[in-house]
Structure formats: structure tokens, C-alpha cells
Amino acid sequence: ISTTTWSYKRPVDGVVEPPRKVSVMVSREAAAVHVVEDFITEEECREVEREAKRKGLMKASVADEGGGSTFSPNRKALQAGIEVNWKLEESGDLISRLSRRVFSYTNHNTNYGLGHEGQEDIMSIQYEGRGVNDTEPDRYMPHCDGDCEGDEFRVGSRVATMVIYCEVPEAGGATNFRQSNIHIKPKKYAATWFKYADITFTPGGDPVGVMDSGYTEHSGCPVLEGSKKIVTQWMRLGVSEDVKWDSFNTMGVSKKMVEDLLEQ
């Protein structure tokens, strides 16, 4: 583990935010895990929670083997997707300010050059503890957010994730990377960031590379007492205003390509 700091100047209003302590837990070509202190503010947390309540929290789902999604006992939580209104960024919108910080951190630590256009919604995810005797606690069993079997990168796939802790439970709720032997206890306002692709670009600017081979497989440990409220941003490489994230299925395959194959 090594430590550093990240300094950030907001591009819209020019405000220089206080330097943030960063703990580098994993540093590999195709995998990295960082813990960033004080990544989110209380007012940003409150705004995300307000918007999630307005949208309506729903039972969380997981990707299935057919490229769709399904409900599973492996993931028990409530979630709401919040579309970022980038048109409000210049007027001080808190959610777009937060999302911009997420993408800025990712681009600072990778060569991805991600834009916000076409990306997935920010997710508000909530876990509730019901006591140590609960046989089916809120949790998220070991999984990968993108491919983590060392396969070739597919354009439009997820390449990085940031999990931000707005409320932490009294017991349980850690983020565990078992293949990397890392157990991160959530800390209020901190974030766990991880990437899972080693990318280079062709002379024509097309991204190519390989995915992580398991080091970013992770789990949300059972929440036993109290509440765990997080904000999650999944980030994709190869999406745009014209080719949005939902142009791809949960396996990272173009839906249009699948449709074309089925028509043949």
C-alpha cells in the first residue's frame, strides 16, 4: 500500500478543492484499487438521496448469462438510477458536480480519456441491517463489474467503478476484494475506486487492450447493523452521445450486433 494526494480544480467554477488523501491498494497494468478520503460532501450525499427518493428505490438486479438482468439472492439491496443533467452543471448542480469529479479522478489515474456523454446513470444503492441473526442480510456476493477473466477489451464495456460511501453501517458492509486480499471498511464520505482494463489506442484512436484477470472481483459484505448508503458510478469506454451505454447488453455486446446476427 502506498499513499498520495489528489488535487482537483473544478472546471466549471475554477474552485480548487482541498487535497484528498489516496491509498493505493492495488497497482497493476489491468487492475488498480484506490481508497480516496472525503470524496463526496454531505450536501452532495443529501442531493443524491433526495433524487433517489423522487425516482423511487427498486429491488436491485444482477446481469444474467444471456446479456440481460435478473433478480438474484446474491444481491440484496434497493437502488435508483439517477440521470445526470449536465445542462445544469454551470448553475452549480450538485449531482453533475459529483459525477464530473468521478470522471476527472478516473482520467487522472488512467489513459482512458472518458467523457460523460453516453455513460450510465449514477446509482444510489441502499442496504439495511436487520441484526446479526438475519439469515438473508442485504449484501452483494463476489462479482465483477466488467469482464475480469483477462479477455480482450470490447468497445463499450465497463472499465472502471467508483463506490462512494454516504452512510456507513454500525456493523458489516465492507468492500472485499478477495483475489487481492483487500478488505475495505467503509468510511463516511470516502470512495473506493477501481479500474479493470489495460488500454492502448491505435493510430486511428480506437481503444484496444485486455481486461483484468480477477484482481477487482469484489463483494459488498453483509450489512448487519445500521444502514449503508452508497453512490456508484460505472464507467464505460467507447460510449458517446450517439452510442449510449444502453446500446450494449450486460455482457458488453452491442445489442444491434446481436439483432443483426439473429436476423441472418
Tab-separated table of C-alpha atoms in Angstrom:
chain	number	residue	atom	x	y	z
A	1	ILE	CA	0.000	0.000	0.000
A	2	SER	CA	1.226	3.484	-0.858
A	3	THR	CA	-0.316	6.883	-0.177
A	4	THR	CA	-0.512	10.044	-2.222
A	5	THR	CA	-2.807	13.038	-2.624
A	6	TRP	CA	-5.110	14.188	-5.392
A	7	SER	CA	-5.673	17.861	-6.043
A	8	TYR	CA	-8.681	18.893	-8.096
A	9	LYS	CA	-9.774	22.162	-9.635
A	10	ARG	CA	-13.405	22.213	-10.664
A	11	PRO	CA	-13.566	23.016	-14.395
A	12	VAL	CA	-16.843	24.956	-14.240
A	13	ASP	CA	-16.219	27.498	-11.470
A	14	GLY	CA	-12.453	27.165	-11.009
A	15	VAL	CA	-12.739	26.287	-7.307
A	16	VAL	CA	-9.708	24.360	-6.044
A	17	GLU	CA	-10.944	21.677	-3.670
A	18	PRO	CA	-8.840	20.603	-0.661
A	19	PRO	CA	-6.292	17.868	-1.497
A	20	ARG	CA	-7.603	14.370	-0.869
A	21	LYS	CA	-5.585	11.527	0.624
A	22	VAL	CA	-5.390	8.491	-1.643
A	23	SER	CA	-4.391	4.989	-0.521
A	24	VAL	CA	-3.257	2.855	-3.451
A	25	MET	CA	-4.192	-0.708	-2.530
A	26	VAL	CA	-3.586	-2.432	-5.881
A	27	SER	CA	-1.488	-1.189	-8.803
A	28	ARG	CA	-1.323	-3.455	-11.860
A	29	GLU	CA	-1.478	-2.843	-15.596
A	30	ALA	CA	-5.089	-4.010	-15.886
A	31	ALA	CA	-6.209	-3.567	-12.286
A	32	ALA	CA	-5.995	-0.852	-9.666
A	33	VAL	CA	-7.817	-0.214	-6.392
A	34	HIS	CA	-7.694	3.136	-4.578
A	35	VAL	CA	-9.372	4.490	-1.462
A	36	VAL	CA	-9.962	8.255	-1.633
A	37	GLU	CA	-10.764	10.182	1.547
A	38	ASP	CA	-13.521	12.819	1.662
A	39	PHE	CA	-14.514	12.335	-1.953
A	40	ILE	CA	-18.123	13.456	-1.518
A	41	THR	CA	-19.703	16.210	0.563
A	42	GLU	CA	-22.666	15.921	2.894
A	43	GLU	CA	-24.755	18.182	0.666
A	44	GLU	CA	-23.966	16.024	-2.375
A	45	CYS	CA	-24.999	12.916	-0.432
A	46	ARG	CA	-28.275	14.538	0.577
A	47	GLU	CA	-28.982	15.607	-3.003
A	48	VAL	CA	-28.389	12.088	-4.351
A	49	GLU	CA	-30.649	10.615	-1.680
A	50	ARG	CA	-33.385	13.168	-2.395
A	51	GLU	CA	-33.259	12.404	-6.095
A	52	ALA	CA	-33.287	8.649	-5.430
A	53	LYS	CA	-36.433	9.005	-3.331
A	54	ARG	CA	-38.030	11.050	-6.083
A	55	LYS	CA	-37.189	8.402	-8.686
A	56	GLY	CA	-38.231	5.543	-6.398
A	57	LEU	CA	-35.931	2.870	-4.993
A	58	MET	CA	-36.370	-0.575	-6.510
A	59	LYS	CA	-35.030	-4.055	-5.885
A	60	ALA	CA	-31.502	-4.366	-7.271
A	61	SER	CA	-30.783	-6.809	-10.100
A	62	VAL	CA	-27.712	-8.586	-11.500
A	63	ALA	CA	-26.523	-9.417	-15.012
A	64	ASP	CA	-27.579	-12.792	-16.370
A	65	GLU	CA	-25.751	-15.096	-18.780
A	66	GLY	CA	-27.898	-14.014	-21.710
A	67	GLY	CA	-26.877	-10.370	-21.589
A	68	GLY	CA	-29.945	-9.206	-19.681
A	69	SER	CA	-30.632	-8.755	-15.986
A	70	THR	CA	-32.411	-10.751	-13.330
A	71	PHE	CA	-33.074	-10.790	-9.612
A	72	SER	CA	-30.802	-12.973	-7.516
A	73	PRO	CA	-30.261	-13.821	-3.846
A	74	ASN	CA	-26.601	-12.943	-4.500
A	75	ARG	CA	-27.577	-9.283	-4.472
A	76	LYS	CA	-29.978	-7.866	-1.926
A	77	ALA	CA	-30.393	-4.086	-1.848
A	78	LEU	CA	-32.523	-1.235	-3.124
A	79	GLN	CA	-31.347	1.082	-5.866
A	80	ALA	CA	-32.357	4.001	-8.046
A	81	GLY	CA	-30.682	5.226	-11.207
A	82	ILE	CA	-30.230	8.994	-11.448
A	83	GLU	CA	-29.656	10.525	-14.852
A	84	VAL	CA	-27.131	13.337	-14.613
A	85	ASN	CA	-28.475	16.572	-16.061
A	86	TRP	CA	-25.289	18.062	-17.492
A	87	LYS	CA	-27.138	21.151	-18.674
A	88	LEU	CA	-27.355	22.203	-15.019
A	89	GLU	CA	-23.645	21.842	-14.297
A	90	GLU	CA	-22.794	25.504	-14.845
A	91	SER	CA	-25.558	26.554	-12.452
A	92	GLY	CA	-23.987	24.577	-9.594
A	93	ASP	CA	-25.978	21.340	-9.814
A	94	LEU	CA	-24.596	19.047	-7.108
A	95	ILE	CA	-25.065	15.720	-8.896
A	96	SER	CA	-23.306	16.815	-12.079
A	97	ARG	CA	-20.547	18.337	-9.928
A	98	LEU	CA	-20.075	14.965	-8.224
A	99	SER	CA	-20.127	12.995	-11.462
A	100	ARG	CA	-17.602	15.360	-13.052
A	101	ARG	CA	-15.284	14.743	-10.088
A	102	VAL	CA	-15.624	10.971	-10.599
A	103	PHE	CA	-14.667	11.134	-14.281
A	104	SER	CA	-11.855	13.580	-13.547
A	105	TYR	CA	-10.378	11.226	-10.960
A	106	THR	CA	-10.588	8.303	-13.374
A	107	ASN	CA	-8.918	10.205	-16.203
A	108	HIS	CA	-6.214	11.434	-13.817
A	109	ASN	CA	-5.318	7.834	-12.975
A	110	THR	CA	-5.744	6.206	-16.394
A	111	ASN	CA	-5.251	6.986	-20.081
A	112	TYR	CA	-8.931	6.295	-20.821
A	113	GLY	CA	-9.903	9.874	-21.594
A	114	LEU	CA	-13.522	9.248	-20.618
A	115	GLY	CA	-16.233	11.748	-21.395
A	116	HIS	CA	-19.575	11.927	-19.612
A	117	GLU	CA	-21.554	11.523	-22.836
A	118	GLY	CA	-23.460	8.258	-23.107
A	119	GLN	CA	-22.398	6.977	-19.694
A	120	GLU	CA	-24.551	5.044	-17.234
A	121	ASP	CA	-26.681	6.820	-14.666
A	122	ILE	CA	-25.301	7.419	-11.211
A	123	MET	CA	-26.769	4.800	-8.879
A	124	SER	CA	-27.996	5.327	-5.344
A	125	ILE	CA	-27.835	1.970	-3.569
A	126	GLN	CA	-29.075	1.296	-0.053
A	127	TYR	CA	-28.530	-1.661	2.258
A	128	GLU	CA	-30.260	-2.130	5.609
A	129	GLY	CA	-29.061	-4.193	8.566
A	130	ARG	CA	-31.611	-6.275	10.437
A	131	GLY	CA	-29.405	-7.808	13.106
A	132	VAL	CA	-26.700	-10.452	13.300
A	133	ASN	CA	-29.267	-13.268	13.239
A	134	ASP	CA	-30.668	-12.304	9.843
A	135	THR	CA	-30.269	-15.319	7.559
A	136	GLU	CA	-30.656	-13.267	4.364
A	137	PRO	CA	-28.882	-9.965	5.021
A	138	ASP	CA	-28.531	-7.188	2.472
A	139	ARG	CA	-25.301	-7.827	0.572
A	140	TYR	CA	-23.692	-8.283	-2.843
A	141	MET	CA	-21.860	-11.576	-3.307
A	142	PRO	CA	-18.488	-11.749	-5.172
A	143	HIS	CA	-18.794	-10.404	-8.711
A	144	CYS	CA	-17.054	-8.314	-11.344
A	145	ASP	CA	-18.475	-5.056	-12.659
A	146	GLY	CA	-16.934	-5.723	-16.063
A	147	ASP	CA	-15.122	-8.694	-17.524
A	148	CYS	CA	-12.412	-9.982	-15.182
A	149	GLU	CA	-11.183	-13.107	-16.932
A	150	GLY	CA	-8.347	-11.496	-18.856
A	151	ASP	CA	-10.272	-11.327	-22.140
A	152	GLU	CA	-9.825	-8.735	-24.850
A	153	PHE	CA	-11.477	-5.377	-24.244
A	154	ARG	CA	-14.754	-4.844	-26.100
A	155	VAL	CA	-15.636	-1.299	-27.090
A	156	GLY	CA	-18.477	0.000	-24.923
A	157	SER	CA	-17.586	-2.184	-21.935
A	158	ARG	CA	-17.183	-1.007	-18.364
A	159	VAL	CA	-13.606	-0.204	-17.454
A	160	ALA	CA	-13.822	1.468	-14.026
A	161	THR	CA	-16.066	1.886	-10.997
A	162	MET	CA	-16.314	4.297	-8.110
A	163	VAL	CA	-18.213	3.389	-4.938
A	164	ILE	CA	-18.797	6.353	-2.626
A	165	TYR	CA	-19.973	5.950	0.973
A	166	CYS	CA	-22.614	8.412	2.173
A	167	GLU	CA	-23.756	6.446	5.218
A	168	VAL	CA	-21.876	3.584	6.827
A	169	PRO	CA	-23.329	0.781	8.947
A	170	GLU	CA	-22.538	0.069	12.561
A	171	ALA	CA	-21.563	-3.496	11.670
A	172	GLY	CA	-20.731	-5.154	8.367
A	173	GLY	CA	-20.848	-3.648	4.901
A	174	ALA	CA	-17.158	-3.752	3.970
A	175	THR	CA	-15.992	-3.959	0.358
A	176	ASN	CA	-13.879	-7.065	-0.105
A	177	PHE	CA	-11.514	-7.846	-2.993
A	178	ARG	CA	-10.765	-11.466	-2.185
A	179	GLN	CA	-8.340	-12.127	-5.067
A	180	SER	CA	-6.282	-9.130	-3.970
A	181	ASN	CA	-6.617	-9.914	-0.251
A	182	ILE	CA	-8.078	-6.478	0.488
A	183	HIS	CA	-10.877	-5.742	2.941
A	184	ILE	CA	-12.011	-2.108	2.901
A	185	LYS	CA	-14.122	-0.937	5.810
A	186	PRO	CA	-16.420	1.834	4.591
A	187	LYS	CA	-15.696	5.320	5.846
A	188	LYS	CA	-18.219	8.129	5.570
A	189	TYR	CA	-17.640	10.371	2.531
A	190	ALA	CA	-14.722	8.228	1.289
A	191	ALA	CA	-14.713	6.334	-2.002
A	192	THR	CA	-13.328	3.080	-3.332
A	193	TRP	CA	-12.218	3.447	-6.948
A	194	PHE	CA	-11.056	0.625	-9.186
A	195	LYS	CA	-10.185	0.095	-12.830
A	196	TYR	CA	-10.157	-3.206	-14.661
A	197	ALA	CA	-8.767	-2.690	-18.165
A	198	ASP	CA	-5.308	-2.124	-19.647
A	199	ILE	CA	-5.944	0.056	-22.683
A	200	THR	CA	-3.833	1.368	-25.545
A	201	PHE	CA	-5.036	3.276	-28.575
A	202	THR	CA	-4.434	2.533	-32.246
A	203	PRO	CA	-3.058	5.285	-34.535
A	204	GLY	CA	-6.670	5.845	-35.539
A	205	GLY	CA	-7.695	6.403	-31.915
A	206	ASP	CA	-9.519	3.117	-31.354
A	207	PRO	CA	-9.136	1.572	-27.877
A	208	VAL	CA	-7.689	-1.934	-27.647
A	209	GLY	CA	-6.459	-3.929	-24.684
A	210	VAL	CA	-7.106	-6.624	-22.135
A	211	MET	CA	-9.310	-6.835	-19.093
A	212	ASP	CA	-8.416	-7.629	-15.508
A	213	SER	CA	-7.870	-11.275	-14.630
A	214	GLY	CA	-9.692	-11.303	-11.290
A	215	TYR	CA	-7.972	-8.798	-9.022
A	216	THR	CA	-11.012	-6.485	-8.993
A	217	GLU	CA	-13.580	-9.163	-8.273
A	218	HIS	CA	-15.313	-7.821	-5.180
A	219	SER	CA	-18.221	-8.195	-2.818
A	220	GLY	CA	-20.349	-5.990	-0.635
A	221	CYS	CA	-20.209	-7.802	2.706
A	222	PRO	CA	-23.480	-8.353	4.607
A	223	VAL	CA	-24.820	-5.308	6.422
A	224	LEU	CA	-25.646	-6.459	9.953
A	225	GLU	CA	-26.492	-3.312	11.916
A	226	GLY	CA	-27.407	0.137	10.650
A	227	SER	CA	-27.657	1.467	7.100
A	228	LYS	CA	-25.200	1.542	4.232
A	229	LYS	CA	-25.917	4.138	1.563
A	230	ILE	CA	-23.588	4.389	-1.382
A	231	VAL	CA	-23.339	6.224	-4.667
A	232	THR	CA	-21.941	4.143	-7.518
A	233	GLN	CA	-20.739	5.229	-10.939
A	234	TRP	CA	-19.896	2.575	-13.506
A	235	MET	CA	-17.781	3.937	-16.358
A	236	ARG	CA	-17.541	2.723	-19.931
A	237	LEU	CA	-15.019	3.298	-22.712
A	238	GLY	CA	-16.387	3.696	-26.227
A	239	VAL	CA	-19.773	5.231	-25.485
A	240	SER	CA	-20.883	8.608	-26.786
A	241	GLU	CA	-23.887	10.851	-27.269
A	242	ASP	CA	-24.829	8.734	-30.304
A	243	VAL	CA	-23.846	5.323	-28.899
A	244	LYS	CA	-25.065	5.299	-25.310
A	245	TRP	CA	-24.369	2.722	-22.608
A	246	ASP	CA	-27.717	1.004	-23.131
A	247	SER	CA	-26.711	0.220	-26.723
A	248	PHE	CA	-24.843	-2.698	-25.139
A	249	ASN	CA	-26.185	-5.640	-23.156
A	250	THR	CA	-24.908	-6.565	-19.700
A	251	MET	CA	-22.166	-8.703	-21.298
A	252	GLY	CA	-20.801	-5.644	-23.130
A	253	VAL	CA	-22.026	-6.831	-26.536
A	254	SER	CA	-23.696	-4.409	-28.938
A	255	LYS	CA	-27.437	-5.014	-28.984
A	256	LYS	CA	-27.529	-4.090	-32.668
A	257	MET	CA	-24.889	-6.719	-33.416
A	258	VAL	CA	-26.976	-9.340	-31.623
A	259	GLU	CA	-30.090	-8.291	-33.547
A	260	ASP	CA	-28.214	-8.440	-36.874
A	261	LEU	CA	-26.936	-11.930	-36.095
A	262	LEU	CA	-30.399	-13.138	-35.157
A	263	GLU	CA	-31.805	-11.837	-38.448
A	264	GLN	CA	-29.271	-13.792	-40.513
